[in-house]
Short mmCIF file of C-alpha atoms and ligand atoms in Angstrom, two decimals:
data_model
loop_
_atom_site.label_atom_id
_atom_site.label_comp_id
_atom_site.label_asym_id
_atom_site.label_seq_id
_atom_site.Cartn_x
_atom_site.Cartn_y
_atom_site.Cartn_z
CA UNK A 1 2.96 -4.44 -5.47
CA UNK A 2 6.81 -3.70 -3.89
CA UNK A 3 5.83 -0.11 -3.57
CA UNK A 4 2.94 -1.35 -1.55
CA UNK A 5 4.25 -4.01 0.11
CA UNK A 6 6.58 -0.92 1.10
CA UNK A 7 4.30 1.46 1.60
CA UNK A 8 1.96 -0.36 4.00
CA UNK A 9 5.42 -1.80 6.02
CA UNK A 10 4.70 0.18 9.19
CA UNK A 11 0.91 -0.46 9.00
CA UNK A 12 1.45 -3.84 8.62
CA UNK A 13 3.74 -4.63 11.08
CA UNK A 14 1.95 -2.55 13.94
CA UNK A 15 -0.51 -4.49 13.63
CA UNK A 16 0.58 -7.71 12.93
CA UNK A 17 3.14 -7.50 15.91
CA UNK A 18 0.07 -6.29 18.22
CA UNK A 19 -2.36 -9.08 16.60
CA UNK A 20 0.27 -11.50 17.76
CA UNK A 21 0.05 -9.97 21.39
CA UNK A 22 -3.53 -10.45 21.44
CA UNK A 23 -3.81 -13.95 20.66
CA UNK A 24 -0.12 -15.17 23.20
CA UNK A 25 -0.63 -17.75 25.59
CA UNK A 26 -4.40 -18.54 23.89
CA UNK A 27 -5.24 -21.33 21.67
CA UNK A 28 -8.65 -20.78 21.13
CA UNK A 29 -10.87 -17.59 20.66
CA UNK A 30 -12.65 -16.53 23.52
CA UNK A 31 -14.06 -13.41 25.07
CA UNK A 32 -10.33 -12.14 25.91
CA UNK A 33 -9.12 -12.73 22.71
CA UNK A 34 -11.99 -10.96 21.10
CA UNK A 35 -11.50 -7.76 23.42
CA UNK A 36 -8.09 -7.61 22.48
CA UNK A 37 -8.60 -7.61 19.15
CA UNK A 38 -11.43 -4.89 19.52
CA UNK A 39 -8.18 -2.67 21.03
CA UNK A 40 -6.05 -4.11 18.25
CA UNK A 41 -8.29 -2.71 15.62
CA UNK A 42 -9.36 0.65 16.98
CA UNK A 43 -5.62 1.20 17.68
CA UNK A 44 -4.97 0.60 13.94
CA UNK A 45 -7.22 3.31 13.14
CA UNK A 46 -10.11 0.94 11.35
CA UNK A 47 -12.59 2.79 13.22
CA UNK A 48 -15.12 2.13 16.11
CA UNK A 49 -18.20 1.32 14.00
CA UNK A 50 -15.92 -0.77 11.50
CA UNK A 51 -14.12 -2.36 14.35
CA UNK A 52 -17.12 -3.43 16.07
CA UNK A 53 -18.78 -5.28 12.71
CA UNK A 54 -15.68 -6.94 12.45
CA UNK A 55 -15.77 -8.14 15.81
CA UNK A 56 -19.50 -9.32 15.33
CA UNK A 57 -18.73 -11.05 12.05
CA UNK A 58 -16.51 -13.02 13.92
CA UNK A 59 -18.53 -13.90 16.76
CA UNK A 60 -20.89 -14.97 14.81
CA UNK A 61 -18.19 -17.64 13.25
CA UNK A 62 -17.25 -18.72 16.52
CA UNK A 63 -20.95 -19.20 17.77
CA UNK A 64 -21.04 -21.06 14.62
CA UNK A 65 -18.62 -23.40 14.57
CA UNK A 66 -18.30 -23.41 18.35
CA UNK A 67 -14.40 -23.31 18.67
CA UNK A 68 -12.28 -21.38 16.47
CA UNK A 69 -8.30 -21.31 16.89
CA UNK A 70 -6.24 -18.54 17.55
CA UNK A 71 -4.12 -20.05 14.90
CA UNK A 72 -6.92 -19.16 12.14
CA UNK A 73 -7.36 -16.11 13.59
CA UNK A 74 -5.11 -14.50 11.05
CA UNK A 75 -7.03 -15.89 7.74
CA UNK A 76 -10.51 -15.06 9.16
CA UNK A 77 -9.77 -11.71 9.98
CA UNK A 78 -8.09 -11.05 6.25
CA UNK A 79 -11.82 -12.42 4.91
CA UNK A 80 -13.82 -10.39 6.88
CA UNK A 81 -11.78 -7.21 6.11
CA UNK A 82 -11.77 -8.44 2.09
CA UNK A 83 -15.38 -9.04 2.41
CA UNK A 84 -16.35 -5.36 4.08
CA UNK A 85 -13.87 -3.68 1.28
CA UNK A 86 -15.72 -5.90 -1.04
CA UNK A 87 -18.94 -3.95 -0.51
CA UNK A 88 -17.62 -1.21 -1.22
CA UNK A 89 -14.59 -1.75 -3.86
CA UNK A 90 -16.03 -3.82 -6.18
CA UNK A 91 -13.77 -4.37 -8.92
CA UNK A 92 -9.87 -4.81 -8.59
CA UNK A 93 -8.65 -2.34 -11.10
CA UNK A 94 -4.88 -1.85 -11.32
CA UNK A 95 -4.58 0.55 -13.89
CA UNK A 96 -5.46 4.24 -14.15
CA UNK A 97 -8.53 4.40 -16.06
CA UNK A 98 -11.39 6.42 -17.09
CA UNK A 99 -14.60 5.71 -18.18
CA UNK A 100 -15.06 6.18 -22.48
CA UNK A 101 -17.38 9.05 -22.96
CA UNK A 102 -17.70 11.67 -25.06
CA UNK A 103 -17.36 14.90 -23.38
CA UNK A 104 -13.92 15.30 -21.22
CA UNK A 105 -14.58 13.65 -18.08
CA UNK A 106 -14.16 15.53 -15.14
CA UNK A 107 -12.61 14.95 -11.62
CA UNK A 108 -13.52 17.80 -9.18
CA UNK A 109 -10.91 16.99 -6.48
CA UNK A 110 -11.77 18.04 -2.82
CA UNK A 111 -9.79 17.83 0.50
CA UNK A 112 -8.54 20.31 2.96
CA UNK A 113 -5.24 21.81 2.91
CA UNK A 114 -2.18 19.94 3.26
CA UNK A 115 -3.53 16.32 2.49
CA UNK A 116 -2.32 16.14 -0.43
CA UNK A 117 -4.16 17.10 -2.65
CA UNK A 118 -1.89 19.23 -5.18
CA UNK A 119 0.45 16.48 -5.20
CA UNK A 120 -2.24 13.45 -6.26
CA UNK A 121 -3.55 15.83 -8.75
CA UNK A 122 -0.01 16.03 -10.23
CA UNK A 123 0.27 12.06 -9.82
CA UNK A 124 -2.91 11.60 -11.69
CA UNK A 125 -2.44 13.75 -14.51
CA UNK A 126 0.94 11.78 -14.71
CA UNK A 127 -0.32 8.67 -14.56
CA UNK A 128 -3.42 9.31 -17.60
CA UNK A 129 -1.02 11.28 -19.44
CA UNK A 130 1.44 8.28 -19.53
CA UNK A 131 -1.85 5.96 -20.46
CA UNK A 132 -2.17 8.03 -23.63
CA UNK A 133 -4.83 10.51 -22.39
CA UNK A 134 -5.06 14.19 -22.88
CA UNK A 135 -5.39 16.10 -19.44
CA UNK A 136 -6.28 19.50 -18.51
CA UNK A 137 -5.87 21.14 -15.08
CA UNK A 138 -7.97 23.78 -13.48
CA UNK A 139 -6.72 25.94 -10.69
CA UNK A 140 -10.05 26.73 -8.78
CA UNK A 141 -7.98 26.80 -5.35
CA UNK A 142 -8.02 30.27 -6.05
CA UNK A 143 -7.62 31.35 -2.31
CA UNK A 144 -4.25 30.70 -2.09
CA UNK A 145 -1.76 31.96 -4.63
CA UNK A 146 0.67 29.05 -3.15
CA UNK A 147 -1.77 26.62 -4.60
CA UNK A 148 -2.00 28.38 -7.83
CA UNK A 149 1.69 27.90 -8.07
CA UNK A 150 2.06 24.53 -6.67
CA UNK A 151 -0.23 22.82 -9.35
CA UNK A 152 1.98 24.86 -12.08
CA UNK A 153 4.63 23.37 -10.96
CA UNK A 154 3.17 20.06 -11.43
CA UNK A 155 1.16 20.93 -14.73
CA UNK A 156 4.94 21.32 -16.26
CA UNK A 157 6.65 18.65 -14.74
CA UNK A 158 3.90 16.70 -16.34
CA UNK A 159 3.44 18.48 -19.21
CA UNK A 160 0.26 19.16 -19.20
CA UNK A 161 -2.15 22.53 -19.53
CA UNK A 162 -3.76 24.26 -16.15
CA UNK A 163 -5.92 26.92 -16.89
CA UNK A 164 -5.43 29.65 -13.88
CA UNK A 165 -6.78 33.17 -13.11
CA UNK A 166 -5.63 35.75 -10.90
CA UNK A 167 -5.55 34.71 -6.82
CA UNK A 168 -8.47 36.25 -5.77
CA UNK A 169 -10.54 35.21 -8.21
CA UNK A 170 -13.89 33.33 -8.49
CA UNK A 171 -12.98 29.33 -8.64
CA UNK A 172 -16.67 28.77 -10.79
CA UNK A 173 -14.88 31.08 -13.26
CA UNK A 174 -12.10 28.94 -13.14
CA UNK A 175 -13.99 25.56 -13.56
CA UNK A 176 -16.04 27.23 -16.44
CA UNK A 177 -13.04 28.37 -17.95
CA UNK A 178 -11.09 24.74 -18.04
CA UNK A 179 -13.91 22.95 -18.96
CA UNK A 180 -14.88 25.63 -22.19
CA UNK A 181 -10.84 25.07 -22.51
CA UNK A 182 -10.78 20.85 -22.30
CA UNK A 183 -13.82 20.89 -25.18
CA UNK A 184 -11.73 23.19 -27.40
CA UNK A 185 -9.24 20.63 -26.69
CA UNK A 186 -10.89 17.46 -27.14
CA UNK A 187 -9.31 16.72 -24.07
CA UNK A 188 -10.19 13.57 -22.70
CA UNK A 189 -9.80 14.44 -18.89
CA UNK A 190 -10.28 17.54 -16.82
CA UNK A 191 -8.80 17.30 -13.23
CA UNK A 192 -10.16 20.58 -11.18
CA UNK A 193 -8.34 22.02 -7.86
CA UNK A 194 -11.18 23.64 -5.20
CA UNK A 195 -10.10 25.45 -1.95
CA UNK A 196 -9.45 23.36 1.21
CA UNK A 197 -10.69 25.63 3.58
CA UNK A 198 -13.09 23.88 6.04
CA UNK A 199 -13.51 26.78 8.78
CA UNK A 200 -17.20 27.12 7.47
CA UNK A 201 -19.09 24.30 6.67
CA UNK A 202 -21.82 26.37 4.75
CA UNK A 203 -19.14 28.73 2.63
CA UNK A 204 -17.57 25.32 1.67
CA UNK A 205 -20.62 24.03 0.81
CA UNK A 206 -21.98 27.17 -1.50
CA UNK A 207 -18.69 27.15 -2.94
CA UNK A 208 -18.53 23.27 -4.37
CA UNK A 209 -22.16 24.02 -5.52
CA UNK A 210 -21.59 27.01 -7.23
CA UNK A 211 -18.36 25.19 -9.12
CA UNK A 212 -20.26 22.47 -10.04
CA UNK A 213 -22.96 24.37 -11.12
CA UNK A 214 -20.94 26.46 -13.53
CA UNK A 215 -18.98 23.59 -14.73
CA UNK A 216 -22.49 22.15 -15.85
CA UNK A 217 -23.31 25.16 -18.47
CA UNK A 218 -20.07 23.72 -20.13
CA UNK A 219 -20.85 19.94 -19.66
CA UNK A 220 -24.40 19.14 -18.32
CA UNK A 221 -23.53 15.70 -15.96
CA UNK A 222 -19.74 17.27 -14.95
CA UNK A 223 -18.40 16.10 -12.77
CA UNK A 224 -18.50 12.82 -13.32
CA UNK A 225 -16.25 12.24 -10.12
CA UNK A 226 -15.62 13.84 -6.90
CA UNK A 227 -12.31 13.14 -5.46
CA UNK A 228 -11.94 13.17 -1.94
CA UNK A 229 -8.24 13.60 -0.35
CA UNK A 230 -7.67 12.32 2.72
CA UNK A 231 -4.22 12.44 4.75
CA UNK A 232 -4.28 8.29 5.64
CA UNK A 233 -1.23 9.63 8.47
CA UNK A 234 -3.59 11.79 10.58
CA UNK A 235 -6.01 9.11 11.84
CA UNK A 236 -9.22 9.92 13.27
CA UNK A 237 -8.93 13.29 11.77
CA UNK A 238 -9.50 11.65 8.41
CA UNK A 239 -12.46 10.22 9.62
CA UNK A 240 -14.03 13.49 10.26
CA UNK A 241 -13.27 15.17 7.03
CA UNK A 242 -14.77 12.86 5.58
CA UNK A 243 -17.78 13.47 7.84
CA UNK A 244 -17.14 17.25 6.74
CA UNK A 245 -16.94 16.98 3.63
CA UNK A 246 -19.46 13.80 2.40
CA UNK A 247 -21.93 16.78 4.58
CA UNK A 248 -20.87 19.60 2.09
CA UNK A 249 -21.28 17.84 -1.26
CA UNK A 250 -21.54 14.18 -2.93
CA UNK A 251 -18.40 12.72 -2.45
CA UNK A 252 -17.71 9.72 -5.55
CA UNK A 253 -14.57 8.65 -4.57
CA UNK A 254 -11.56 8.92 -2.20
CA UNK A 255 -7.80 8.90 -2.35
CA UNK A 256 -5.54 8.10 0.78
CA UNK A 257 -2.15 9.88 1.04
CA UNK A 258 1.07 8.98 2.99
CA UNK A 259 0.11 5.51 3.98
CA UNK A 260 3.79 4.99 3.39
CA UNK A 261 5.52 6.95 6.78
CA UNK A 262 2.43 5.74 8.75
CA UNK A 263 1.38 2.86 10.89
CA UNK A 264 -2.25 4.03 10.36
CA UNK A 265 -3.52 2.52 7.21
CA UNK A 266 -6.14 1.23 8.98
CA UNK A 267 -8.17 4.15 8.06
CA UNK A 268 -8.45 2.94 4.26
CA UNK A 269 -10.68 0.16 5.86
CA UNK A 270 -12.78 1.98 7.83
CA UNK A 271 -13.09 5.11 5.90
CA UNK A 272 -14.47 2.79 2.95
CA UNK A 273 -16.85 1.05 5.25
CA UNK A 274 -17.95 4.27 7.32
CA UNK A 275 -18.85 6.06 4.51
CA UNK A 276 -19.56 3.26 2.03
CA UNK A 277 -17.42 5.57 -0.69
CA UNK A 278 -14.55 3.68 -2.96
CA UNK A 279 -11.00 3.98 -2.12
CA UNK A 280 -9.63 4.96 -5.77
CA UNK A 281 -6.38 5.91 -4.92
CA UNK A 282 -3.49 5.75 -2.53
CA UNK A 283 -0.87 7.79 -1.92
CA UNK A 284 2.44 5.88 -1.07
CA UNK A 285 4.96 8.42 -1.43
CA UNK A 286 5.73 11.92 -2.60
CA UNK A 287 7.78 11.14 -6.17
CA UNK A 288 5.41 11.28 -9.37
CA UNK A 289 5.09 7.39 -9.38
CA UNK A 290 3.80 7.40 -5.84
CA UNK A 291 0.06 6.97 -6.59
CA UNK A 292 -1.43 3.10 -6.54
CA UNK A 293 -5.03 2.72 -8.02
CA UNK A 294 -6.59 1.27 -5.14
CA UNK A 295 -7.19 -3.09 -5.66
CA UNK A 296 -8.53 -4.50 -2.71
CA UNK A 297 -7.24 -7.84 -2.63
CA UNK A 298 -3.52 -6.57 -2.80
CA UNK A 299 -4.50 -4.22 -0.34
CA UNK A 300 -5.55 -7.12 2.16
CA UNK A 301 -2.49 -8.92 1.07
CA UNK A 302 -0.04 -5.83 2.18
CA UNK A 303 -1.74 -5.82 5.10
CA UNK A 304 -1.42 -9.29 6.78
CA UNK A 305 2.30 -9.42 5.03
P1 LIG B 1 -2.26 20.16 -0.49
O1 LIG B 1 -2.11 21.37 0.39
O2 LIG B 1 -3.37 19.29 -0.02
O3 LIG B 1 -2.34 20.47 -1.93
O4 LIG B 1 -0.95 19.28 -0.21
P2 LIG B 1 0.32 19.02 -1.11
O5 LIG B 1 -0.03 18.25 -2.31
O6 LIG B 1 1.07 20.29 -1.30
O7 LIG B 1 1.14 18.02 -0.16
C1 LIG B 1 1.55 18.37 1.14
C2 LIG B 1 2.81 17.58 1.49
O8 LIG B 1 2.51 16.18 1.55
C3 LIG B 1 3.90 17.70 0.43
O9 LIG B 1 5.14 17.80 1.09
C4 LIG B 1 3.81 16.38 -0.34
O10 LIG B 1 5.03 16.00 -0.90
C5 LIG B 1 3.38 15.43 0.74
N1 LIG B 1 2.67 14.24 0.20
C6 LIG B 1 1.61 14.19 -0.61
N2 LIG B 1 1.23 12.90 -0.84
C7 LIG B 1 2.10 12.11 -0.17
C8 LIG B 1 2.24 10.68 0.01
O11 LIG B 1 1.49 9.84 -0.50
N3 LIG B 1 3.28 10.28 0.81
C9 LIG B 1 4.12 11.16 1.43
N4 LIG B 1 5.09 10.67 2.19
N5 LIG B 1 4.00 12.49 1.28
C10 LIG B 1 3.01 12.97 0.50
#
């Protein structure tokens, strides 16, 4: 919750501080007050579409109850953002988890380059080591021998297995290869790397198929998850990877990075809504701790701190 709290400081105080600008000098809500809050909330990066259901939601309260104060402002908007994470989110998990199955369950982790996405797979296999779990890593990134190197860097730190192959070489080989090697194993969780190239929507596309694909001679319903990384500090340009990438293949899930640093964690609101995906995870910082599993209602709670 401190690392958070922390991690959500410049969000929440941008918008706080500008929240408290949009309401001076007005007691009740009115048609100003609502524009300003429209800027105040497409400035924090929530999104147009999000921004504009908020902004109807409460409209509709203050057609409703015919005057609302600025003073309860605050509260209202905190349960209308709750309530459109809610539809979303829907439970309020805190710890790293994963559901009980019988075959390794597998987390195909997606994301263009320099998100992030190395570094949450390092956090993750971290975190379910720590809760007991065996992990293996798969280095289907294969474009880049950087990224090859960077997740064996993090598969010792952790201490746990990544199956590799040659830069060059095909990623489905790869993800066949670390899920044949995670059965051997018994392992009980497979997290797989894939290239983050996005210059062509249809290459990116055949290539997630054709992993996923392979992976299922090895384990018929893998993957069980797609992770999507998202950098939470680039704004709008999250927005349309996620457009990119929910075109290219079925995204399950997402993970936000470097909220902390940022005074755009508004995204994590409107991404969820937008795309009506679940924020699993958020990045907070770079060390090995810095991954939160994402719980809504401390979320909200950072956010109007
Ligand atoms: P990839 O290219 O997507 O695999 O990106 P990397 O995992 O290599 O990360 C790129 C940079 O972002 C590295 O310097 C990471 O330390 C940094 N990074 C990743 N996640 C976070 C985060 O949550 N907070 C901060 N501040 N930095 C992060």
């Amino acid at each position: 919750k401190e690392t958070l709290d922390k991690g959500l400081e410049k969000t929440s105080t941008s918008f706080l501080d500008k929240l408290g600008k949009a309401v001076a000098g007005k007691s009740k809500v009115d048609e100003d007050v609502l524009d300003n809050l429209e800027e105040v909330l497409v400035s924090s990066d929530v999104g147009v579409t999000t921004t504009l259901k908020v902004i109807d939601r409460i409209e509709a309260r203050v057609a409703k109850d015919k005057y609302l104060g600025t003073d309860e402002l605050n509260k209202i908007l905190r349960e209308e953002i709750a309530g459109l994470l809610s539809e979303t989110n829907s439970g309020n998990a805190t710890e790293f988890e994963i559901p009980k199955q019988d075959a390794p369950y597998v987390i195909m982790v997606v994301g263009v380059n320099g998100v992030g996405k190395t570094t949450t797979i390092g956090k993750l296999a971290h975190q379910f080591k720590s809760a007991g779990k065996t992990v293996v890593l798969g280095a289907a990134d294969t474009f880049r021998a950087a990224a090859i190197d960077q997740l064996q860097i993090w598969a010792d730190r952790t201490g746990v297995p990544l199956v590799r192959q040659e830069m060059g070489s095909d990623p489905a080989s790869v993800a066949f290869d670390t899920l044949e090697s995670a059965v051997t194993k018994n392992a009980d969780v497979v997290i797989i790397d894939t290239a983050g190239r996005l210059h062509n929507k249809v290459n990116l596309m055949n290539e997630l198929t054709k992993v996923k694909r392979v992976m299922q001679k090895v384990i018929p319903d893998a993957p069980h998850e797609v992770l999507l990384v998202l950098d939470g500090s680039t704004g709008q340009n999250a927005f349309e990877q996620a457009k990119q990438f929910t075109a290219a293949t079925e995204v399950t899930s997402l993970a936000v990075t470097k909220l902390d640093g940022t005074a755009k964690g508004g995204v994590v609101i409107g991404i969820s809504d937008q795309f009506q995906i679940p924020v699993k995870y958020i990045g907070v910082g770079e060390g090995i701790e810095d991954l939160q599993v994402f719980n809504k209602i401390e979320f909200v709670d950072s956010f109007f701190k």
